[in-house]
CSV table of C-alpha atoms in Angstrom, one decimal:
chain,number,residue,atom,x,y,z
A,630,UNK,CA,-7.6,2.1,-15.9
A,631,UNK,CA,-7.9,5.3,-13.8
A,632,UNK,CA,-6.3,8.1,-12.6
A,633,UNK,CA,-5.9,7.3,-9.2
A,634,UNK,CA,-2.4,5.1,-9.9
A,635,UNK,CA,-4.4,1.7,-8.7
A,636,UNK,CA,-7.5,-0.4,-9.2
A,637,UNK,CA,-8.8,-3.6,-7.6
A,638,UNK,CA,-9.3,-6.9,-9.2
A,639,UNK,CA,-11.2,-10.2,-7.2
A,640,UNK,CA,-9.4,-13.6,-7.0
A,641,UNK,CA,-10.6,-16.4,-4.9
A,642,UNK,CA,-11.2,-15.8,-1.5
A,643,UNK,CA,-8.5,-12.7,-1.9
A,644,UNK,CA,-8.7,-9.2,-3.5
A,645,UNK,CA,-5.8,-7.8,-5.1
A,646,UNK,CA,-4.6,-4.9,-6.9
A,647,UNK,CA,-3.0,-3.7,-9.9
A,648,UNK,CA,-1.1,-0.2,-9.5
A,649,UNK,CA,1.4,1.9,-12.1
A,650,UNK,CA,3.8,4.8,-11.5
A,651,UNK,CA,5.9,6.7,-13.7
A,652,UNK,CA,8.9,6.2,-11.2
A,653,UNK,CA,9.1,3.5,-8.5
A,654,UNK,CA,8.6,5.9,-5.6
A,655,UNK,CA,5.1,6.5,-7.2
A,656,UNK,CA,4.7,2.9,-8.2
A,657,UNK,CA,5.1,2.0,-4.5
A,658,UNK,CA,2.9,4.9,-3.4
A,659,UNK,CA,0.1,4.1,-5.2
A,660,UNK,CA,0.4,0.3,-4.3
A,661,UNK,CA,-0.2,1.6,-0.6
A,662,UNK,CA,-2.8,3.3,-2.0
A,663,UNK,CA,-4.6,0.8,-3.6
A,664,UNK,CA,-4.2,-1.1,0.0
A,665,UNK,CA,-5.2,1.5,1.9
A,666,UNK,CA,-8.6,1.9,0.0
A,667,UNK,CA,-9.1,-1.6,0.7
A,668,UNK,CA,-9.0,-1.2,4.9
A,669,UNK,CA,-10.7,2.1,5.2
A,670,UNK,CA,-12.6,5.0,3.4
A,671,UNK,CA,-9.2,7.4,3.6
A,672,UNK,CA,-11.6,10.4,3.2
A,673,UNK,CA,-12.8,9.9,6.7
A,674,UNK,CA,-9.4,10.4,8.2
A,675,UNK,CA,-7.6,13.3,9.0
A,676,UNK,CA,-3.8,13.5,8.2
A,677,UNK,CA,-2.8,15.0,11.3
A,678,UNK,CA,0.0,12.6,12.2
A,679,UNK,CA,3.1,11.0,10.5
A,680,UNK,CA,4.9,7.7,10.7
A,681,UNK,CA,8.2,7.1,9.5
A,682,UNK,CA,8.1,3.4,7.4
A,683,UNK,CA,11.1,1.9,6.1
A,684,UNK,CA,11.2,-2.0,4.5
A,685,UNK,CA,14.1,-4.1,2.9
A,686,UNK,CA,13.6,-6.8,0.3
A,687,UNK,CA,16.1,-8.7,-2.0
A,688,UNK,CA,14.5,-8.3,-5.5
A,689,UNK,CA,11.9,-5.3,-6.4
A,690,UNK,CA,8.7,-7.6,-5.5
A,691,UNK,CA,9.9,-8.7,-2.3
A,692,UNK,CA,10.8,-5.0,-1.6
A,693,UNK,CA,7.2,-4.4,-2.6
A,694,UNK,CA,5.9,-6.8,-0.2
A,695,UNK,CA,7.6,-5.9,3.0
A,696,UNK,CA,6.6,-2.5,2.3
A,697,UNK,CA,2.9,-3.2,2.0
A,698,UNK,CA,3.4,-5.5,5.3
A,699,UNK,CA,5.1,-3.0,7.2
A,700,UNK,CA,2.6,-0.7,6.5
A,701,UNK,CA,0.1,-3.1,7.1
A,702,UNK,CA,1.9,-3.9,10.5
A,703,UNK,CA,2.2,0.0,11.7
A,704,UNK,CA,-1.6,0.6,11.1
A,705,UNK,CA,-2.1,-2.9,13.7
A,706,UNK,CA,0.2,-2.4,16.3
A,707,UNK,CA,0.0,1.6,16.5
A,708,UNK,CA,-4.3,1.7,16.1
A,709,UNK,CA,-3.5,3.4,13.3
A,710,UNK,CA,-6.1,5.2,10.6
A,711,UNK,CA,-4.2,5.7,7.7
A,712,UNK,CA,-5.3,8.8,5.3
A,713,UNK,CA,-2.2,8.8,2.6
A,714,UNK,CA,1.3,7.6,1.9
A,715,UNK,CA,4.1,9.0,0.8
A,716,UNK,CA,7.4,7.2,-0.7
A,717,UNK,CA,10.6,9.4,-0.1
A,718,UNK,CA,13.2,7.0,-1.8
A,719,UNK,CA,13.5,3.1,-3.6
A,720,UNK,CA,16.3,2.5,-4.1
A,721,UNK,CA,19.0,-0.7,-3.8
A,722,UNK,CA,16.7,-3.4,-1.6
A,723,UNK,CA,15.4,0.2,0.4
A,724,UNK,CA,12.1,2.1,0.7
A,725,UNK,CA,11.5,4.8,3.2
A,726,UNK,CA,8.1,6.7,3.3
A,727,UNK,CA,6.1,8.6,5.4
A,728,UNK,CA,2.0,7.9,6.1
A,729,UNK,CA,-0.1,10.5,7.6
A,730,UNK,CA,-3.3,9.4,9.4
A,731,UNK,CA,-4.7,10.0,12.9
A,732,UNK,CA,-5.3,7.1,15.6
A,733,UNK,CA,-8.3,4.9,14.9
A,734,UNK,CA,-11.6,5.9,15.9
A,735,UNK,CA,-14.7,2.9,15.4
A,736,UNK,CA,-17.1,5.8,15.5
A,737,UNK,CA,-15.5,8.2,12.9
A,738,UNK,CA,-13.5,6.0,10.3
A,739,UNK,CA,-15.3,4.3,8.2
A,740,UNK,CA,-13.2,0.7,8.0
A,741,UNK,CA,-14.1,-1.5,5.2
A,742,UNK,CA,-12.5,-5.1,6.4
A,743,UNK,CA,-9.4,-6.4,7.4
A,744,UNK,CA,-6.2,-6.9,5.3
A,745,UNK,CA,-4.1,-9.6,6.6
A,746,UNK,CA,-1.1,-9.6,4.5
A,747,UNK,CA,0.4,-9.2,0.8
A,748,UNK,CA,1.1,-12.7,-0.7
A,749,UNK,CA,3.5,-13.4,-3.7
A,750,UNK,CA,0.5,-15.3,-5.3
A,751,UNK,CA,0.2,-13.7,-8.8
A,752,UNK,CA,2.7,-11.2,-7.5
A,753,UNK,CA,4.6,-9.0,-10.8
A,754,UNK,CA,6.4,-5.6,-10.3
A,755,UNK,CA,8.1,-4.5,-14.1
A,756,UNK,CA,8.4,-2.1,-16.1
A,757,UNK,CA,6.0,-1.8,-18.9
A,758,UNK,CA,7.1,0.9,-21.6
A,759,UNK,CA,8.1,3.8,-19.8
A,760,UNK,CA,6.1,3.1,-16.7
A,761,UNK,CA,6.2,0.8,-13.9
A,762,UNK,CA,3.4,-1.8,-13.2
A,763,UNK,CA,3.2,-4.0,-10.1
A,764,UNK,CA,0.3,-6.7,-9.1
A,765,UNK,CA,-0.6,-7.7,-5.8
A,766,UNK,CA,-2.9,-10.4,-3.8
A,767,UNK,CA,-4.2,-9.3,-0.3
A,768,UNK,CA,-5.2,-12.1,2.2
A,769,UNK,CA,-8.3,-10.8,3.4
């Protein structure tokens, strides 16, 4: 493991990632994270901008989910290079976050392929000890 909060594993024909928090709000952070470094090299962006993301979900890996898909969906629809995330609150079916970023430039980000979704395959989010531990599939 290492010290980012994330790392990647391979599955077939996917990619996923394995990520751990000390409190949800970083579990969910560094989930995004571990996402984000999958789309783009976040050092080439600038966080010059904000969104506001919010998601709902009816368990804790659902609620994972639609937050990585919102995100996911922000970053499509608003051209959207995303440079760091940051989770304000989780909290009964909830998440609210910011994520910084500038709008996409081909010739200055360097993107690293497309992320279609987060899947349930494989999916876990628990508590391990005294620290949280979630695993997600991309489709790519």
């Amino acid at each position: 493991m290492n010290d980012q909060g994330f790392e990647s594993f391979e599955t077939t024909a996917d990619v996923g990632i394995t990520a751990w928090g000390e409190t949800l709000e970083e579990l969910f952070a560094n989930a995004a994270r571990g996402m984000l470094s999958l789309m783009v090299e976040v050092e080439t962006v600038r966080s010059t901008s904000l969104l506001s993301i919010e998601a709902r979900g009816r368990d804790l890996p659902s609620l994972l989910v639609a937050w990585l898909n919102e995100l996911l969906y922000r970053c499509e629809t608003e051209a959207w290079a995303p440079a760091d995330v940051r989770v304000i609150t989780v909290k009964g079916g909830h998440v609210s976050g910011e994520l910084t970023g500038e709008p996409a430039e081909a010739r200055r980000h360097r993107f690293k392929g497309v992320v279609k979704a987060a899947t349930y395959h494989l999916l876990e989010c628990r508590k391990d000890n005294d620290r949280w531990c979630a695993r997600v599939v991309f489709d790519v």
